[in-house]
Amino acid sequence: MPKRTVSRTGTAPGTGGASPGLPAAEESPASSRLANSEKLLDAGPSPHPARSACPARAARGTVTPGDAPLAGAPGPQPELFPRPAALAAVQTPEEELQRLRAETAVLRHRLRKAEARLLPLDADPETPDMLLDAVPLLALCIDADGRMRMVNRGFESLFGVWRMEARGHRLEEVVPQEVSAQLSPLLARAFAGEARVTGELAVSGRAGERWFNITLAGRGLPGSGIMCRVLLVGVEITEAVTGRRALREIGETRRALLDAAPGAAFLMEPDGTIVAHNSAASRHAWRDGQDMAGESLFALMPPDMAARRRAELARCVSTGRGGYFEDRDGSRVLRHNLVPVFDAQGRVAQIAAYVHDVTTQRRTEEELQATLERKDRMVHAHEAALGRHERLLRRIYDDVPVGLLHTSAAGNVIEANRALCAITGLTLSEMRGTHVADLVLPEYRESLTYEMQRNRAERDRVARYEVRVRRPDGEIRLCRVTSTVVWGTDDLPLFGLGVVEDQTELHRLRAEAVRAGQLAALGELAAGVAHEINNPINGIINCAQLMLDDADVAAQGGMRHEPQPELAGRILREGQRIAGIVRNLLFFGRDRRDADVRVDLREVLLDALALTRAHLEGDGVVIELDLPDLPLMVVGRPGELQQVFMNLLANAHHALNAVVTGEHGEPGSPGGQAGTGAAPRPRRLVIT
């Protein structure tokens, strides 16, 4: 890598002094100050020679006889041009001026030689840069006139300035004003000759505030105490500063927490030495406002109390677990809570203790305990009475002949009596927690859920519906349910109540009664059905006789009465007529357990008329039908609908007969006088 040729302020590469060809602006700061002193001396004599010599020497940094000797000199350095003692008092200003000019030239020569000894690195300009870059984070070198001579990469990255641009500029021109304000007093101390200056530097940037621990060391003329350059090295301590702040905040927080506690709070060493305490602890020890840090806690209490607390403290240290205990201090009852504080090795370093006066609390607890005992006796008495009433209500509840059900608002079984257990065939433990929809057959669950939802939505509603329940033995029971919901004061449902009545036996008796009515109706229909069957049977007999006669005639070679197929078709039609009559009769008389289907009411009515028409027409009743042409479709059970129509036709037949016989009025028909021989008015049954 080629070496850079850098022209440094005050020296030329490879030399220790100023080059004769360089301009005056590139001389060293000390040489510049000496040149200024020469100009001041050349301006003319001062009216006060003794006074004018001192400022000139101070400005150019020369060493006067009263100053400190140079390094390596055995004692005070004599003047360069000593004046004879006889002429010291009578020297003219011109002579003094000549002497000072000569002294200035000698001092300039010595200063250049000192710079050559102090800065030998100028022979290789890259070496100082490499050394400064090796310094961690921050390093810079400043001349006596405040101009920066060298900076490292840490300085570049921190302030965003290239090192070549920073060289030769004053510090306040490159860094922010707040940074310059922090460094100025430290640089002044370093240039004043202080051997080692340390301090802290805060730099604010986009990444936040960063802190550095900086050290300043000066270099200058040996033995003169005058510094020509200062080297500043900074190490970042942002984390340390943040930690100090956090520790300070923790300390403030600990102090605030201790003072906020209403009771006495101590932080102590394992031997009982108080480390910190709050104001309540001072009042507790009758030393209000005094600092007890460093004192022994056990010296503030009686010996017996100190022995008890010393033992508890030792137990906390040995086990590493906190705890609490109570003791008495005269009439006061004190509760002590101990919490161990561990160090980095996991050992108990300190113990936090909180002492609270619980005298009032203990007295209140004693009074409360006495009150509770008295209340307990009353509660036991009420519980005994309540148990008697509960057993009575339970007996009544179980002895009710209908099933009683108590459910939650969601429909889960909570309680049931013996009657309901008998209906379902389940025990109370088996039913408890089960949803009521799981107790009925699947085809009834949808309607049951709908009724329960309406009960929860409509207040004070009572629902009545029928369901079927399958017992574990397979028997199906028909039940009539009456249910409602009990509401709370917040307008929300609390629980449900239901009354379940077993309708299976009643339904069986009702079915038997219907069956008996069907059998009675069959007896009344017997004559009409016999007449209906007799006519087609006679036709079949006649057709069969004709067929036999034709067979005989055909055997004798004669002619037949009718073709054989026509007679066979007539026999078939009459047989189908008989079969239809018998089928309707059997359908009416059987025990029907039909399911609900879609059925046409006209067909059901015509089937009923097929059984009763002959009986009605035999009594002179004229039947007129006025039915619509379109089907009358309904959902129902065909057998039961036919039974309904049969009952209606039977009631109409009885009513028409009663009018004729005079059962509902005067004897005779309403159309004429009895015994006059007038023909009765025809009876009509119009079905629409």
XYZ file of C-alpha atoms in Angstrom:
688
model
C 0.000 0.000 0.000
C 1.546 3.339 -0.990
C 2.195 5.707 1.804
C 0.253 8.913 1.992
C 2.133 12.199 2.002
C 0.408 14.294 4.631
C 1.486 17.827 5.380
C 1.006 18.411 9.092
C 0.648 21.794 10.659
C 3.991 23.122 11.934
C 6.314 20.375 10.522
C 7.289 19.067 7.146
C 7.546 15.353 6.363
C 10.845 13.932 7.458
C 11.997 16.990 9.433
C 11.475 18.267 12.902
C 11.269 21.973 12.050
C 9.773 24.273 9.448
C 10.988 24.123 5.877
C 12.409 27.363 4.477
C 10.168 27.028 1.408
C 6.866 26.696 3.371
C 4.672 29.727 3.999
C 4.417 31.274 7.401
C 0.918 29.835 7.951
C 2.371 26.308 8.034
C 4.791 26.959 10.897
C 4.190 25.433 14.312
C 1.934 27.246 16.773
C 4.922 28.038 18.990
C 6.887 29.450 16.040
C 3.881 31.553 15.089
C 3.711 32.940 18.589
C 7.452 33.759 18.497
C 7.056 35.563 15.186
C 4.216 37.588 16.660
C 6.479 38.482 19.589
C 9.197 39.679 17.204
C 6.725 41.905 15.422
C 5.680 43.311 18.755
C 9.297 44.000 19.715
C 10.090 45.546 16.300
C 7.213 47.981 16.702
C 9.274 50.109 19.106
C 10.436 50.401 22.685
C 8.006 50.332 25.534
C 7.984 53.086 28.085
C 8.179 50.394 30.742
C 10.869 47.939 29.700
C 10.483 45.707 32.676
C 6.758 45.281 32.044
C 7.001 44.883 28.290
C 9.444 42.001 28.530
C 7.121 39.796 30.563
C 4.142 39.740 28.172
C 6.434 38.983 25.281
C 7.943 36.040 27.092
C 4.517 34.787 28.152
C 3.159 35.069 24.619
C 5.983 33.147 22.973
C 6.286 30.554 25.741
C 9.885 31.419 26.673
C 11.410 30.497 29.958
C 12.386 33.373 32.203
C 14.808 33.087 35.113
C 11.852 32.746 37.475
C 10.276 29.891 35.503
C 10.846 26.156 35.981
C 14.148 24.827 34.567
C 14.278 22.736 31.395
C 14.409 18.953 31.564
C 17.919 17.705 32.340
C 19.215 21.067 33.663
C 20.896 20.804 37.040
C 19.371 23.983 38.380
C 17.876 27.333 37.429
C 18.749 28.225 33.832
C 20.712 31.520 33.444
C 19.768 34.177 30.968
C 20.910 33.718 27.416
C 22.528 37.164 27.308
C 23.258 38.169 30.910
C 23.648 41.858 31.537
C 26.632 43.185 33.418
C 25.748 44.038 36.972
C 27.102 47.548 36.608
C 24.964 48.248 33.530
C 21.787 46.491 34.686
C 20.270 49.605 36.133
C 21.302 51.993 33.296
C 20.437 49.777 30.198
C 18.625 51.670 27.500
C 15.434 50.462 25.791
C 17.272 49.868 22.529
C 19.729 47.596 24.238
C 16.925 45.702 25.931
C 15.194 45.263 22.557
C 18.328 43.866 20.949
C 18.797 41.444 23.812
C 15.182 40.198 23.508
C 15.530 39.684 19.739
C 18.550 37.506 20.222
C 16.814 35.529 22.954
C 13.790 34.974 20.647
C 15.943 33.542 17.873
C 17.574 31.095 20.260
C 14.195 30.005 21.652
C 12.844 29.397 18.157
C 15.788 27.146 17.404
C 15.317 25.187 20.651
C 11.555 24.816 20.011
C 12.163 23.298 16.591
C 14.614 20.845 18.059
C 12.051 19.923 20.790
C 9.352 19.308 18.155
C 11.724 17.033 16.270
C 12.273 14.984 19.462
C 8.554 14.921 20.418
C 7.092 14.018 17.001
C 9.425 11.566 15.302
C 6.396 9.780 13.734
C 6.086 12.410 11.027
C 8.630 10.457 9.040
C 5.821 7.880 8.471
C 2.401 9.636 8.335
C 0.466 6.333 8.414
C 1.828 5.197 11.786
C -0.096 7.693 13.994
C -3.320 6.915 12.131
C -2.871 3.201 12.671
C -2.157 3.705 16.359
C -5.210 5.930 16.828
C -7.452 3.490 14.932
C -6.320 0.743 17.297
C -7.724 2.728 20.230
C -11.289 1.453 20.977
C -14.173 3.687 19.928
C -12.853 7.239 20.300
C -9.421 8.958 20.043
C -8.211 12.352 18.840
C -5.135 14.583 19.143
C -5.530 18.372 19.595
C -2.867 21.039 19.239
C -2.445 23.927 21.655
C -4.343 26.289 19.330
C -7.431 24.040 19.520
C -7.031 22.473 16.064
C -7.366 18.738 15.648
C -4.259 16.963 14.458
C -5.422 13.341 14.316
C -8.764 11.439 14.769
C -9.565 7.749 14.528
C -12.387 5.806 12.986
C -14.362 5.886 16.232
C -14.476 9.673 16.000
C -15.509 9.450 12.340
C -18.421 7.091 13.027
C -19.541 8.994 16.136
C -19.687 12.476 14.602
C -19.949 11.582 10.902
C -16.815 13.534 9.864
C -13.996 12.208 7.657
C -10.626 12.396 9.369
C -8.982 14.304 6.519
C -11.697 16.944 6.748
C -11.394 17.144 10.520
C -7.631 17.755 10.567
C -6.676 21.368 10.851
C -10.146 22.421 12.039
C -10.979 23.601 15.484
C -12.871 21.216 17.733
C -15.966 23.410 18.056
C -16.251 23.511 14.244
C -16.614 19.746 13.955
C -18.478 18.489 17.032
C -21.865 19.682 18.343
C -21.928 22.631 20.664
C -22.929 20.606 23.720
C -19.985 18.237 23.173
C -17.565 21.155 22.781
C -18.915 22.697 25.977
C -18.188 19.450 27.869
C -14.644 19.072 26.451
C -13.480 22.703 26.791
C -12.867 22.685 30.573
C -11.144 19.294 30.380
C -8.860 20.468 27.560
C -8.068 23.641 29.488
C -6.950 21.551 32.450
C -4.832 19.308 30.209
C -3.141 22.221 28.448
C -2.583 23.838 31.847
C -0.186 21.021 32.637
C -2.361 18.581 34.638
C -0.777 15.177 34.128
C -3.983 13.122 33.702
C -7.469 14.540 33.222
C -10.509 12.216 33.319
C -14.175 12.858 32.909
C -17.397 11.713 31.241
C -18.737 12.793 27.862
C -22.372 12.565 26.745
C -23.094 12.500 22.995
C -26.653 12.606 21.648
C -27.381 11.154 18.226
C -29.952 9.312 16.184
C -29.272 6.108 18.128
C -29.890 7.874 21.440
C -27.586 9.193 24.104
C -24.111 7.586 24.409
C -21.677 8.054 27.277
C -17.876 7.868 27.198
C -15.260 7.788 29.926
C -12.510 10.022 28.515
C -8.884 10.433 29.532
C -6.745 13.367 28.407
C -2.901 13.356 28.498
C -0.687 16.221 27.283
C 2.734 16.343 25.570
C 4.952 19.381 25.704
C 8.398 20.783 26.323
C 10.246 18.792 28.966
C 10.346 20.558 32.297
C 8.522 23.631 30.998
C 4.983 22.612 31.994
C 3.741 23.946 28.632
C 1.642 21.428 26.605
C 1.725 21.639 22.835
C -0.616 18.715 22.192
C -3.250 16.726 24.084
C -4.323 13.147 23.296
C -7.955 12.274 24.162
C -9.038 8.634 24.473
C -12.645 7.658 25.213
C -14.180 4.297 26.147
C -17.944 3.907 25.847
C -19.695 3.426 29.170
C -23.286 3.766 28.022
C -24.275 0.468 29.609
C -22.542 1.385 32.845
C -24.283 4.767 32.973
C -27.598 3.083 32.214
C -26.881 0.584 34.982
C -26.052 3.379 37.430
C -29.286 5.117 36.567
C -31.201 1.868 36.943
C -29.560 1.256 40.307
C -30.398 4.763 41.371
C -34.005 4.264 40.252
C -34.115 0.934 42.056
C -32.798 2.598 45.177
C -35.408 5.329 44.916
C -38.089 2.732 44.237
C -36.972 0.659 47.221
C -37.040 3.721 49.427
C -40.493 4.680 48.126
C -41.812 1.148 48.643
C -40.452 1.028 52.153
C -41.974 4.395 53.035
C -45.294 3.466 51.389
C -45.695 0.410 53.635
C -48.007 1.204 56.560
C -46.068 -1.105 58.879
C -42.447 -1.196 59.900
C -40.144 -2.482 57.130
C -36.497 -3.465 57.638
C -33.714 -4.658 55.363
C -31.048 -6.317 57.503
C -27.967 -8.486 57.372
C -28.151 -12.125 58.529
C -26.700 -11.043 61.886
C -29.489 -8.498 62.436
C -27.642 -5.331 61.401
C -30.091 -2.850 59.892
C -29.264 -1.862 56.305
C -32.346 0.207 55.501
C -35.713 0.937 57.068
C -38.717 3.140 56.552
C -40.172 5.912 58.681
C -42.734 3.563 60.198
C -39.885 1.425 61.546
C -38.480 4.456 63.393
C -41.865 5.110 64.957
C -42.214 1.425 65.789
C -38.899 1.557 67.719
C -39.918 4.824 69.436
C -37.168 6.677 67.545
C -39.231 8.764 65.188
C -37.149 10.616 62.606
C -33.844 8.897 63.492
C -31.721 6.802 61.149
C -31.082 3.347 62.594
C -28.927 2.018 59.714
C -25.883 0.156 61.030
C -27.456 -0.652 64.410
C -28.406 -4.109 65.580
C -32.091 -4.855 65.463
C -31.913 -7.031 68.570
C -30.504 -4.156 70.667
C -33.833 -2.342 70.303
C -35.983 -4.968 72.049
C -36.171 -6.946 75.318
C -33.999 -10.073 75.626
C -36.814 -12.629 75.472
C -38.288 -11.027 72.365
C -34.791 -10.721 70.831
C -34.146 -14.442 71.397
C -37.379 -15.411 69.641
C -36.683 -13.167 66.643
C -33.039 -14.211 66.451
C -34.147 -17.855 66.187
C -36.637 -17.022 63.391
C -33.944 -15.055 61.553
C -31.513 -17.975 61.819
C -34.167 -20.365 60.508
C -34.786 -18.100 57.476
C -31.035 -17.946 56.746
C -30.490 -21.704 57.125
C -33.525 -22.847 55.096
C -33.533 -20.038 52.536
C -37.318 -19.846 52.820
C -39.433 -16.999 54.094
C -42.163 -17.231 56.653
C -44.100 -15.368 59.279
C -44.619 -15.497 63.013
C -46.430 -13.490 65.646
C -45.411 -12.345 69.097
C -46.550 -9.815 71.656
C -44.956 -6.554 72.659
C -46.876 -5.671 75.756
C -50.489 -5.297 74.706
C -49.638 -5.220 71.015
C -49.754 -8.261 68.728
C -47.084 -8.017 66.015
C -46.949 -10.081 62.840
C -43.493 -10.509 61.248
C -43.051 -11.511 57.607
C -39.521 -12.576 56.601
C -38.316 -12.817 52.979
C -34.707 -13.832 52.149
C -32.667 -11.863 49.581
C -30.144 -14.010 47.682
C -26.838 -12.977 46.137
C -25.364 -14.153 42.832
C -24.129 -17.421 44.428
C -27.616 -18.243 45.736
C -26.755 -17.536 49.372
C -28.896 -15.465 51.709
C -27.232 -12.055 51.679
C -29.936 -9.989 53.359
C -33.379 -10.448 54.865
C -36.396 -8.213 54.340
C -38.726 -8.019 57.341
C -42.159 -6.458 57.534
C -43.701 -5.891 60.947
C -47.389 -5.131 61.140
C -49.460 -4.369 64.219
C -52.403 -6.793 64.061
C -53.797 -6.106 67.527
C -57.072 -4.681 66.215
C -57.338 -7.452 63.660
C -56.868 -10.173 66.274
C -59.446 -8.616 68.582
C -61.846 -8.363 65.696
C -61.168 -11.986 64.804
C -61.903 -13.081 68.343
C -65.176 -11.170 68.347
C -65.979 -12.528 64.916
C -65.205 -16.069 66.057
C -67.603 -15.705 68.982
C -70.264 -14.331 66.644
C -69.672 -17.172 64.187
C -70.051 -19.774 66.915
C -73.331 -18.208 67.934
C -74.465 -18.097 64.322
C -73.378 -21.713 63.837
C -75.640 -22.839 66.622
C -78.527 -20.958 65.029
C -77.677 -22.387 61.623
C -77.623 -25.925 63.009
C -81.048 -25.393 64.501
C -82.402 -24.025 61.225
C -80.748 -26.835 59.289
C -82.465 -29.403 61.477
C -85.850 -27.741 60.884
C -85.067 -27.414 57.187
C -84.118 -31.102 57.053
C -87.477 -32.062 58.528
C -89.316 -29.898 55.997
C -87.168 -31.228 53.185
C -87.935 -34.832 54.103
C -91.625 -33.976 54.232
C -91.511 -32.263 50.851
C -89.483 -35.137 49.432
C -92.072 -37.612 50.628
C -94.852 -35.569 49.066
C -92.748 -35.149 45.926
C -92.174 -38.888 45.592
C -95.733 -39.899 46.473
C -97.368 -37.795 43.750
C -98.893 -40.274 41.225
C -97.690 -38.263 38.228
C -94.100 -37.723 37.188
C -92.408 -34.501 38.353
C -89.287 -33.182 36.642
C -86.889 -30.412 37.703
C -84.407 -29.305 35.014
C -81.859 -26.578 34.497
C -82.546 -23.652 32.194
C -80.704 -25.546 29.427
C -82.881 -28.656 29.883
C -80.627 -31.022 31.889
C -82.325 -33.158 34.528
C -81.670 -32.058 38.112
C -84.347 -33.908 40.090
C -87.167 -36.400 39.408
C -89.645 -38.297 41.572
C -90.364 -42.003 41.779
C -93.337 -41.820 39.413
C -91.183 -40.436 36.617
C -88.543 -43.098 37.297
C -91.251 -45.728 36.936
C -92.422 -44.222 33.656
C -88.950 -44.049 32.096
C -87.580 -47.198 33.724
C -84.446 -45.296 34.805
C -83.080 -44.472 38.230
C -82.589 -40.895 39.405
C -78.780 -41.200 39.190
C -79.097 -42.383 35.572
C -81.355 -39.494 34.598
C -79.514 -36.757 36.519
C -77.474 -34.593 34.124
C -79.157 -36.073 31.033
C -80.913 -33.739 28.616
C -84.666 -34.299 28.460
C -84.494 -34.652 24.677
C -82.443 -37.839 25.152
C -85.304 -39.460 27.132
C -87.874 -39.410 24.287
C -87.994 -41.126 20.907
C -85.986 -39.397 18.125
C -89.116 -38.338 16.196
C -90.314 -36.264 19.187
C -87.032 -34.462 19.957
C -87.519 -31.647 17.470
C -90.982 -30.731 18.765
C -89.792 -31.043 22.394
C -86.843 -28.711 21.741
C -89.152 -26.216 20.043
C -91.520 -26.125 23.027
C -88.608 -25.660 25.461
C -87.225 -22.773 23.405
C -90.624 -21.078 23.414
C -90.841 -21.495 27.187
C -87.463 -19.771 27.599
C -88.449 -16.988 25.197
C -91.981 -16.290 26.519
C -92.365 -15.609 30.190
C -95.108 -17.439 32.174
C -95.871 -19.730 29.223
C -97.216 -23.230 29.925
C -96.709 -25.796 27.173
C -98.711 -29.027 26.778
C -97.695 -31.746 24.347
C -97.401 -35.536 23.983
C -94.212 -37.572 23.625
C -93.319 -41.240 23.567
C -90.628 -42.712 25.831
C -88.806 -45.981 25.263
C -87.995 -47.840 28.468
C -84.809 -49.938 28.790
C -86.906 -53.112 28.402
C -88.123 -51.877 24.982
C -91.635 -50.874 26.077
C -92.879 -47.581 24.645
C -94.930 -45.336 26.925
C -97.135 -42.478 25.735
C -96.774 -39.435 28.029
C -98.533 -36.099 28.228
C -96.141 -33.334 29.356
C -96.976 -29.967 30.903
C -93.896 -27.773 31.231
C -92.986 -24.218 32.199
C -89.934 -22.153 33.176
C -89.341 -20.359 36.492
C -87.849 -16.878 35.981
C -85.530 -14.918 38.268
C -85.672 -11.300 39.361
C -83.147 -10.366 36.646
C -85.541 -11.538 33.897
C -83.458 -14.606 33.171
C -84.731 -18.220 33.280
C -83.655 -20.069 36.427
C -84.878 -23.624 35.941
C -87.632 -25.648 34.312
C -90.498 -27.662 35.802
C -92.452 -30.415 34.136
C -95.410 -32.687 34.955
C -95.397 -36.014 33.087
C -98.606 -38.112 32.938
C -98.497 -41.673 31.660
C -101.269 -41.864 29.013
C -100.446 -45.378 27.836
C -103.258 -47.127 29.720
C -105.750 -44.395 28.935
C -104.822 -44.598 25.291
C -105.321 -48.380 25.394
C -108.766 -48.026 26.975
C -109.692 -45.368 24.440
C -108.572 -47.674 21.623
C -110.686 -50.504 23.087
C -113.698 -48.222 23.257
C -113.194 -47.282 19.636
C -112.871 -50.967 18.820
C -116.116 -51.698 20.584
C -117.790 -48.943 18.599
C -116.403 -50.440 15.431
C -117.804 -53.854 16.336
C -121.186 -52.283 17.099
C -121.114 -50.533 13.757
C -120.218 -53.838 12.116
C -123.369 -55.359 13.626
C -125.472 -52.605 12.154
C -123.727 -52.995 8.792
C -124.186 -56.748 8.718
C -127.655 -56.635 7.071
C -126.641 -54.087 4.472
C -123.408 -55.883 3.681
C -125.292 -59.209 3.352
C -127.675 -57.584 0.860
C -124.743 -56.089 -1.003
C -123.034 -59.457 -1.204
C -126.247 -61.371 -2.037
C -126.872 -59.550 -5.345
C -123.479 -60.290 -6.948
C -123.596 -63.860 -5.627
C -126.953 -64.384 -7.371
C -125.469 -62.986 -10.558
C -122.512 -65.349 -10.286
C -124.848 -68.301 -9.695
C -126.992 -67.397 -12.721
C -123.948 -67.020 -14.968
C -122.576 -70.325 -13.755
C -125.944 -72.025 -14.443
C -125.973 -70.617 -17.961
C -122.494 -71.906 -18.548
C -123.540 -75.377 -17.356
C -126.595 -75.303 -19.598
C -124.480 -74.267 -22.534
C -122.129 -77.125 -21.793
C -125.003 -79.622 -21.882
C -126.391 -78.113 -25.074
C -122.976 -78.215 -26.670
C -122.644 -81.848 -25.706
C -125.997 -82.583 -27.397
C -125.060 -80.552 -30.435
C -127.400 -77.640 -29.762
C -126.765 -73.857 -29.726
C -125.374 -71.868 -26.743
C -127.263 -69.015 -25.073
C -124.349 -66.509 -24.799
C -120.652 -66.559 -25.629
C -118.528 -68.117 -22.913
C -116.092 -65.154 -22.542
C -118.924 -62.729 -21.798
C -120.265 -64.962 -19.036
C -116.788 -65.385 -17.571
C -116.234 -61.610 -17.568
C -119.556 -61.073 -15.785
C -118.593 -63.638 -13.165
C -115.208 -61.901 -12.707
C -116.823 -58.491 -12.239
C -119.286 -59.748 -9.689
C -116.472 -61.512 -7.831
C -114.376 -58.333 -7.735
C -117.432 -56.491 -6.415
C -117.766 -58.996 -3.600
C -114.031 -58.806 -2.863
C -114.206 -54.979 -2.637
C -117.114 -55.125 -0.211
C -115.330 -57.669 1.966
C -112.058 -55.678 1.848
C -113.764 -52.482 2.982
C -115.526 -54.379 5.710
C -112.286 -55.932 6.939
C -110.470 -52.594 6.724
C -113.146 -50.988 8.841
C -113.254 -53.740 11.409
C -109.517 -54.317 11.976
C -107.432 -52.773 14.777
C -105.702 -49.946 12.876
C -102.310 -48.590 13.894
C -101.656 -46.608 10.757
C -98.994 -43.941 10.469
C -99.709 -40.428 9.262
C -99.732 -40.301 5.434
C -101.067 -38.032 2.718
C -104.575 -39.208 1.790
C -107.441 -37.952 -0.396
C -110.596 -37.328 1.659
C -112.813 -38.160 -1.320
C -111.472 -41.719 -1.511
C -111.931 -42.222 2.241
C -115.539 -40.949 2.001
C -116.333 -43.201 -0.955
C -114.955 -46.230 0.928
C -117.217 -45.403 3.878
C -120.236 -45.009 1.574
C -119.489 -48.380 -0.007
C -120.180 -49.999 3.396
C -123.256 -47.970 4.372
C -124.927 -47.186 1.041
C -127.052 -50.372 0.930
C -128.217 -49.913 4.530
C -129.121 -46.258 3.935
C -130.864 -46.877 0.624
C -132.756 -49.830 2.154
C -134.359 -47.363 4.608
C -135.359 -45.052 1.748
C -132.527 -42.527 2.116
C -131.432 -40.924 -1.148
C -127.698 -40.131 -1.188
C -126.554 -37.155 -3.236
C -122.827 -36.451 -3.667
C -121.500 -32.985 -4.507
C -117.732 -33.459 -4.247
C -115.108 -31.247 -5.939
C -113.188 -32.577 -8.879
C -109.815 -31.727 -7.373
C -108.218 -34.011 -4.742
C -108.703 -33.023 -1.096
C -105.266 -34.019 0.263
C -104.656 -34.070 4.016
C -102.079 -35.689 6.337
C -103.696 -38.265 8.622
C -104.480 -41.900 9.271
C -106.875 -43.401 6.661
C -108.467 -45.916 9.040
C -109.313 -43.342 11.683
C -110.617 -40.901 9.054
C -112.864 -43.668 7.665
C -114.139 -44.298 11.201
C -114.978 -40.597 11.479
C -116.977 -40.674 8.222
C -118.739 -43.895 9.307
C -119.806 -42.248 12.560
C -121.050 -39.171 10.702
C -123.079 -41.305 8.250
C -124.523 -43.364 11.126
C -125.522 -40.195 13.005
C -127.202 -38.831 9.836
C -129.030 -42.135 9.323
C -130.344 -42.103 12.916
C -131.396 -38.465 12.600
C -133.363 -39.164 9.391
C -135.068 -42.200 10.984
C -135.966 -40.120 14.069
C -137.680 -37.506 11.899
C -139.795 -40.164 10.220
C -140.830 -41.956 13.438
C -141.430 -38.662 15.337
C -138.783 -39.132 18.049
C -137.884 -35.448 18.047
C -141.419 -33.970 17.744
C -145.057 -34.920 17.138
C -145.663 -38.421 15.882
C -145.556 -38.642 12.135
C -143.467 -36.865 9.617
C -143.270 -33.090 9.618
C -144.566 -33.038 6.037
C -148.128 -34.359 6.721
C -150.623 -35.437 9.409
C -150.415 -38.873 10.911
C -153.098 -41.311 9.821
C -154.196 -39.318 6.777
C -152.615 -41.903 4.460
C -150.477 -39.293 2.711
C -147.195 -40.495 1.211
C -144.118 -39.608 3.368
C -141.700 -36.965 2.113
C -138.539 -38.562 0.636
C -135.415 -38.357 2.790
C -132.259 -36.996 1.212
C -128.682 -37.109 2.436
C -126.619 -34.493 0.627
C -122.824 -34.830 1.050
C -120.711 -31.871 -0.090
